[in-house]
PDB file of C-alpha atoms in Angstrom:
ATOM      1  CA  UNK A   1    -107.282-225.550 -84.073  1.00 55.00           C
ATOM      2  CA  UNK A   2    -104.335-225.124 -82.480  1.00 71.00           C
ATOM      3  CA  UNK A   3    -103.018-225.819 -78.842  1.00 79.00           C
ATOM      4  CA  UNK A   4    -102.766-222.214 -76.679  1.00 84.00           C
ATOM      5  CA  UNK A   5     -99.023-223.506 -75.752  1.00 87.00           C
ATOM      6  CA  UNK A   6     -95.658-224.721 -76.390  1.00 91.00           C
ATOM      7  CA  UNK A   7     -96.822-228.093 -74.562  1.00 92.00           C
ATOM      8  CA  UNK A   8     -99.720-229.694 -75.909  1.00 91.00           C
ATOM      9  CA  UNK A   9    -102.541-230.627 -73.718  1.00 91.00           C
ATOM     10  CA  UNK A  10    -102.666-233.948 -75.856  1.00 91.00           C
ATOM     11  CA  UNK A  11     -99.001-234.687 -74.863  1.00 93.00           C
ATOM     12  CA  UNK A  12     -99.788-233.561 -70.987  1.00 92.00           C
ATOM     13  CA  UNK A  13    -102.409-236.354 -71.042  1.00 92.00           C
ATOM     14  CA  UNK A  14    -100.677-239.089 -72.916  1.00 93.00           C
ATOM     15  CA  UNK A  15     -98.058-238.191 -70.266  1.00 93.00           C
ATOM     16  CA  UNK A  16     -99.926-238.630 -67.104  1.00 93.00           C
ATOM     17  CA  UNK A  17     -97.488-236.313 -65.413  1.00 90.00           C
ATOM     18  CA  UNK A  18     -94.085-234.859 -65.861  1.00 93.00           C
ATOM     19  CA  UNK A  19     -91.665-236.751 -63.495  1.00 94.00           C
ATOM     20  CA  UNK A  20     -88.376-234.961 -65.068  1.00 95.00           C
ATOM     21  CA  UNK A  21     -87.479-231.228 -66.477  1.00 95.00           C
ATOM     22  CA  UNK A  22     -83.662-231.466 -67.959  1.00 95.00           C
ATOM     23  CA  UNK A  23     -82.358-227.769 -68.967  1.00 93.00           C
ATOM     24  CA  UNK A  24     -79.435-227.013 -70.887  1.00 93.00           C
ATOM     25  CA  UNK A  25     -77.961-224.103 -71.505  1.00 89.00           C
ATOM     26  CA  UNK A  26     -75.026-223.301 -73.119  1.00 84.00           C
ATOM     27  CA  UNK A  27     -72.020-222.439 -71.333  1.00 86.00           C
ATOM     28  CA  UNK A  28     -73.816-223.504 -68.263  1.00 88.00           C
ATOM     29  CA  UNK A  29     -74.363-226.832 -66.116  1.00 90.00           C
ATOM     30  CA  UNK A  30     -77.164-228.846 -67.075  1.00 92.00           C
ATOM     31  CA  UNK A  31     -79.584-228.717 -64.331  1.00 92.00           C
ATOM     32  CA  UNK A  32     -82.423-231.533 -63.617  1.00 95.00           C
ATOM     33  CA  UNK A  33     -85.401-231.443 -61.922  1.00 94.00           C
ATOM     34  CA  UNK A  34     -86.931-234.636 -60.576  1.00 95.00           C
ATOM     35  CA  UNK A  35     -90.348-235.035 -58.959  1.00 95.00           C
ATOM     36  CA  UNK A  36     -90.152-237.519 -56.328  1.00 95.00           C
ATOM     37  CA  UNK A  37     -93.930-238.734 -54.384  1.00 93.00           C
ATOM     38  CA  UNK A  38     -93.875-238.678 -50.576  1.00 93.00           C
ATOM     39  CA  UNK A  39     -96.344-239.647 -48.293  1.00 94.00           C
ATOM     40  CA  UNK A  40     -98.340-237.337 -46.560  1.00 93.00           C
ATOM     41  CA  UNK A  41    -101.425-237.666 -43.813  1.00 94.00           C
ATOM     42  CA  UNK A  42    -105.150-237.018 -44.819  1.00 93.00           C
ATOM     43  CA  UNK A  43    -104.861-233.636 -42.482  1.00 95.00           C
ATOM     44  CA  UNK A  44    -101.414-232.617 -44.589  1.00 92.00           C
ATOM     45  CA  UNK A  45    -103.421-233.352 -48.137  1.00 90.00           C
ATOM     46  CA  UNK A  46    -106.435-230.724 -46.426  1.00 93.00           C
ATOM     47  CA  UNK A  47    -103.711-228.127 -45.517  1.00 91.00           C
ATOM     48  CA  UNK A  48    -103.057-228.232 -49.217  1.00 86.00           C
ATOM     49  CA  UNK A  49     -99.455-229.836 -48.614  1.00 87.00           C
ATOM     50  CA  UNK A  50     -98.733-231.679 -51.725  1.00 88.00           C
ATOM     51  CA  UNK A  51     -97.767-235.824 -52.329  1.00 92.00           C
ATOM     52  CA  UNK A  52     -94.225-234.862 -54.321  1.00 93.00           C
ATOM     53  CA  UNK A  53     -91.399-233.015 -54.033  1.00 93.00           C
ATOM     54  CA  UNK A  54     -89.151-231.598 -56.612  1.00 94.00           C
ATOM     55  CA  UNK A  55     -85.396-231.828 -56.539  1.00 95.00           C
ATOM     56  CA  UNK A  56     -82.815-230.366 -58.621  1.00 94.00           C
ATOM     57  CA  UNK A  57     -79.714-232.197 -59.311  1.00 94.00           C
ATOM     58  CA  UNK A  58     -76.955-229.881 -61.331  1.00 91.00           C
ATOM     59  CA  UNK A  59     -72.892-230.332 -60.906  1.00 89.00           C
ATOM     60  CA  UNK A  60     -73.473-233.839 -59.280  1.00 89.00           C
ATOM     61  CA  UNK A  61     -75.434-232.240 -56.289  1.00 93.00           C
ATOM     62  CA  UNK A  62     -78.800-232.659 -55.177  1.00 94.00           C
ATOM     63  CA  UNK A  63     -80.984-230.328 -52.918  1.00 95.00           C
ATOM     64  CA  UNK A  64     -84.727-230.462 -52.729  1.00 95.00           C
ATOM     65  CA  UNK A  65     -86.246-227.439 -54.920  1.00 92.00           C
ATOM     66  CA  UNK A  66     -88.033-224.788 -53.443  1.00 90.00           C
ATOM     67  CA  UNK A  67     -91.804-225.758 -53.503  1.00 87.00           C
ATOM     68  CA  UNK A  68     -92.856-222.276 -54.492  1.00 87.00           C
ATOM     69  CA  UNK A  69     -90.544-221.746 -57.436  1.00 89.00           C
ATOM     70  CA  UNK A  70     -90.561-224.923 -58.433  1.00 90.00           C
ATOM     71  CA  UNK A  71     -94.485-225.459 -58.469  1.00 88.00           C
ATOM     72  CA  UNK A  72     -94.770-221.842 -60.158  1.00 89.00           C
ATOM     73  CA  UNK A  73     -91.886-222.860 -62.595  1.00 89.00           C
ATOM     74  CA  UNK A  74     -93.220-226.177 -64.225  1.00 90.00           C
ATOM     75  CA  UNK A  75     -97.098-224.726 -63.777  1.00 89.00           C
ATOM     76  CA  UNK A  76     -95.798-221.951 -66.115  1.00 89.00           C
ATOM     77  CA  UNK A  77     -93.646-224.411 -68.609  1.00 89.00           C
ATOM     78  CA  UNK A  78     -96.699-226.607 -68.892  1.00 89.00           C
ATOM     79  CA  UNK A  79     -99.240-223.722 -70.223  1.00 89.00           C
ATOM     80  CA  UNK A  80     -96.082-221.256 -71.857  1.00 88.00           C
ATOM     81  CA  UNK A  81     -98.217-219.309 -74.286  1.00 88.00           C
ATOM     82  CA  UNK A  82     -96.527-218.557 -78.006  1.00 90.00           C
ATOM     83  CA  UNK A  83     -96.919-215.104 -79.840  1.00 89.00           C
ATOM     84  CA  UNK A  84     -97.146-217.009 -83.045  1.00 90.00           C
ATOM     85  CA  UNK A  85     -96.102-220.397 -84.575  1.00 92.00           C
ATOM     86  CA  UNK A  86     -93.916-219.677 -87.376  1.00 92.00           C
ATOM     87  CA  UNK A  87     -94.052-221.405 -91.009  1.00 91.00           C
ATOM     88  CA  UNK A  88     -92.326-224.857 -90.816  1.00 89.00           C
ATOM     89  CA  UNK A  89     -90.229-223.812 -94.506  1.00 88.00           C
ATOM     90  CA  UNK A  90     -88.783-221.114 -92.068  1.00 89.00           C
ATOM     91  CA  UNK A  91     -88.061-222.976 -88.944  1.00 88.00           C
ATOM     92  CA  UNK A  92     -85.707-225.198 -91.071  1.00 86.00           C
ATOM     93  CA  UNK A  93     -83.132-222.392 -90.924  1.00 86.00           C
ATOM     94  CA  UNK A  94     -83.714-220.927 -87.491  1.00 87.00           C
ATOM     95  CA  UNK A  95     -80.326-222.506 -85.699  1.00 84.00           C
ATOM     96  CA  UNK A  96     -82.394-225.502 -83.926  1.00 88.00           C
ATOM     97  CA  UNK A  97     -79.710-227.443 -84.913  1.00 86.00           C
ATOM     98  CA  UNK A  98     -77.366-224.969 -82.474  1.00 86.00           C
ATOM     99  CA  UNK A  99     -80.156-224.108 -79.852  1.00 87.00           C
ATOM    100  CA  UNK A 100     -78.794-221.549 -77.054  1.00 89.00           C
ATOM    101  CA  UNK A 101     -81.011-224.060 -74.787  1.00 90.00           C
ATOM    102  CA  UNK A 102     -83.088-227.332 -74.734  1.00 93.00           C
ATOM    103  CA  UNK A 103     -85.188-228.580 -72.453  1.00 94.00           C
ATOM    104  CA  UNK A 104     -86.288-232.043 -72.138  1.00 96.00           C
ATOM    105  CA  UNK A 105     -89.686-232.968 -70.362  1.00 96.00           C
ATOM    106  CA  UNK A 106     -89.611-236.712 -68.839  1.00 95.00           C
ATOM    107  CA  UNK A 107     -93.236-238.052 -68.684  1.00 94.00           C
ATOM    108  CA  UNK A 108     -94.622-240.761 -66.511  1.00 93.00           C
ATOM    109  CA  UNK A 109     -95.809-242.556 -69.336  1.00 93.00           C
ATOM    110  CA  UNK A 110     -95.269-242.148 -73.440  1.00 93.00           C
ATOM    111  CA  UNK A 111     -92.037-240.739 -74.865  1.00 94.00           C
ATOM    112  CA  UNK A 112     -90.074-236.951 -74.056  1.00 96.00           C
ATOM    113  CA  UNK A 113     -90.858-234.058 -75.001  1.00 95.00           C
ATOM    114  CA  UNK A 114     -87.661-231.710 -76.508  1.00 96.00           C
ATOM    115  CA  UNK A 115     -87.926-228.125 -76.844  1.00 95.00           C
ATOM    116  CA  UNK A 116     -85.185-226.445 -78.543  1.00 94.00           C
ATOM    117  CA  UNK A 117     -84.746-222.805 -77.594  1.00 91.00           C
ATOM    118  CA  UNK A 118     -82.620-220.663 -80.305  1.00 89.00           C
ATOM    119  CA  UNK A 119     -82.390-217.371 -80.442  1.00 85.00           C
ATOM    120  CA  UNK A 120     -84.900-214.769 -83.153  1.00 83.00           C
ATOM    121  CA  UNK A 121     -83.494-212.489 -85.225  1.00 79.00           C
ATOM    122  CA  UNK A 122     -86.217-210.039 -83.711  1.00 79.00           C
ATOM    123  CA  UNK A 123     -85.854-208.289 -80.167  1.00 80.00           C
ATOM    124  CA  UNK A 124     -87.079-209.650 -77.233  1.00 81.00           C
ATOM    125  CA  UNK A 125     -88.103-213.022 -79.173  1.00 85.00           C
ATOM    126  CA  UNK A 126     -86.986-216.593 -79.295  1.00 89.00           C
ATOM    127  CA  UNK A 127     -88.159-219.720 -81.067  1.00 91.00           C
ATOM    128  CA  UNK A 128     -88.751-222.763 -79.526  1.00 93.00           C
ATOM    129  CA  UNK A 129     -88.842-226.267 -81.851  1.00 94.00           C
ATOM    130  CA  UNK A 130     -91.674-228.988 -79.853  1.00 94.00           C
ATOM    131  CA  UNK A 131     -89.760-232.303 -80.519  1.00 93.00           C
ATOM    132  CA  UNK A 132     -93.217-233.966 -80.328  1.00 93.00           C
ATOM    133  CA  UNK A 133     -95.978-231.797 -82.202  1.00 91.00           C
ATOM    134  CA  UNK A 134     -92.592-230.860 -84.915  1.00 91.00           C
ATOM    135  CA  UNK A 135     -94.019-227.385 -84.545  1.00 92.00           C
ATOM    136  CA  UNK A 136     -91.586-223.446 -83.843  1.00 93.00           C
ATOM    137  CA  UNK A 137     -93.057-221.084 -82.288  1.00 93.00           C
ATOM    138  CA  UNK A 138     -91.878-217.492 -81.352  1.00 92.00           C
ATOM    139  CA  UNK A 139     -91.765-216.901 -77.781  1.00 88.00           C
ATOM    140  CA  UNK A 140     -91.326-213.724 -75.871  1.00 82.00           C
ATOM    141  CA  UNK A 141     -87.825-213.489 -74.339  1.00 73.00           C
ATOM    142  CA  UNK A 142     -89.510-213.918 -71.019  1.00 69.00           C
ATOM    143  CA  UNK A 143     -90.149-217.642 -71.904  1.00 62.00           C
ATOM    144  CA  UNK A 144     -89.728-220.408 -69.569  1.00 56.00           C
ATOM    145  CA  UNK A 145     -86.228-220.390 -70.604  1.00 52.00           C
ATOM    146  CA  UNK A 146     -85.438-216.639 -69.177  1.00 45.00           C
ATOM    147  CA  UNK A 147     -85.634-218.111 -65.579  1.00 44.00           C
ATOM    148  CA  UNK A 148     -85.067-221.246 -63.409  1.00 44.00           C
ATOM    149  CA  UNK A 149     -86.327-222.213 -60.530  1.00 45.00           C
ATOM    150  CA  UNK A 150     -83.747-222.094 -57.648  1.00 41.00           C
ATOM    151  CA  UNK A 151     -82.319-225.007 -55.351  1.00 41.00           C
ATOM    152  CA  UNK A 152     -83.332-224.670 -51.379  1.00 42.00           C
ATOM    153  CA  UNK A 153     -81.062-223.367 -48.971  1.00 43.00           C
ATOM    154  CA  UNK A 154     -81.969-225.835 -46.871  1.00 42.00           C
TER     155      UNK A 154
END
């Protein structure tokens, strides 16, 4: 039986938690997010305030991430459903080797996690190649890689 996502709950575990998210895009700055534990005070932890923030690091500037997009941004990388895994003979000669994209998850504990984005040759599709599981799966264009989350203003 196969894992419901691009990320394997098996990895997630081994992990213990994802402390980095490095994206790459071609043509475009590398941008790296970085989750960094804070302390907060038992009344913070009951108004739901969370024990981390993320910050994004891109260009050689830092800024603390938006909690909202960042939170909704990894939450949706970590569970990024596939439309189909596609036959490994295949995947050989799908342009992983040139990926428009790759992001690499950093885990507390255990080694990364690389997904290589390339594009499909149908529309609205991409494939993604899991570094760790050495599985390609076709994604929806709308994948994790369609969107980033945004540094704070503030």
């Amino acid at each position: 039986m196969l894992d419901p996502s691009i990320v394997p709950t098996y990895w997630l575990q081994q992990a213990k938690q994802v402390r980095t998210i490095r994206i790459e895009r071609a043509g475009a700055p590398a941008l790296e997010m970085e989750i960094r534990d804070k302390q907060i005070s038992p009344e913070e932890m009951r108004q739901g305030k969370l024990p981390f923030d993320w910050y994004c690091k891109s260009n050689g500037a830092e800024k603390l991430c938006d909690p909202n997009a960042s939170m909704a941004y990894t939450s949706y990388l970590m569970r990024a459903p596939y439309l189909d895994v596609i036959d490994p003979v295949k995947a050989a000669n799908l342009g992983f080797d040139k990926s428009i994209a790759r992001i690499v998850l950093g885990p507390r504990e255990g080694a990364s996690m690389e997904l290589y984005i390339a594009a499909s040759p149908m529309a609205g599709r991409r494939n993604v190649y899991n570094s760790i599981s050495q599985s390609a799966f076709e994604l929806p264009r709308s994948s994790p890689t369609g969107s980033f989350p945004r540094k704070s203003s503030s």
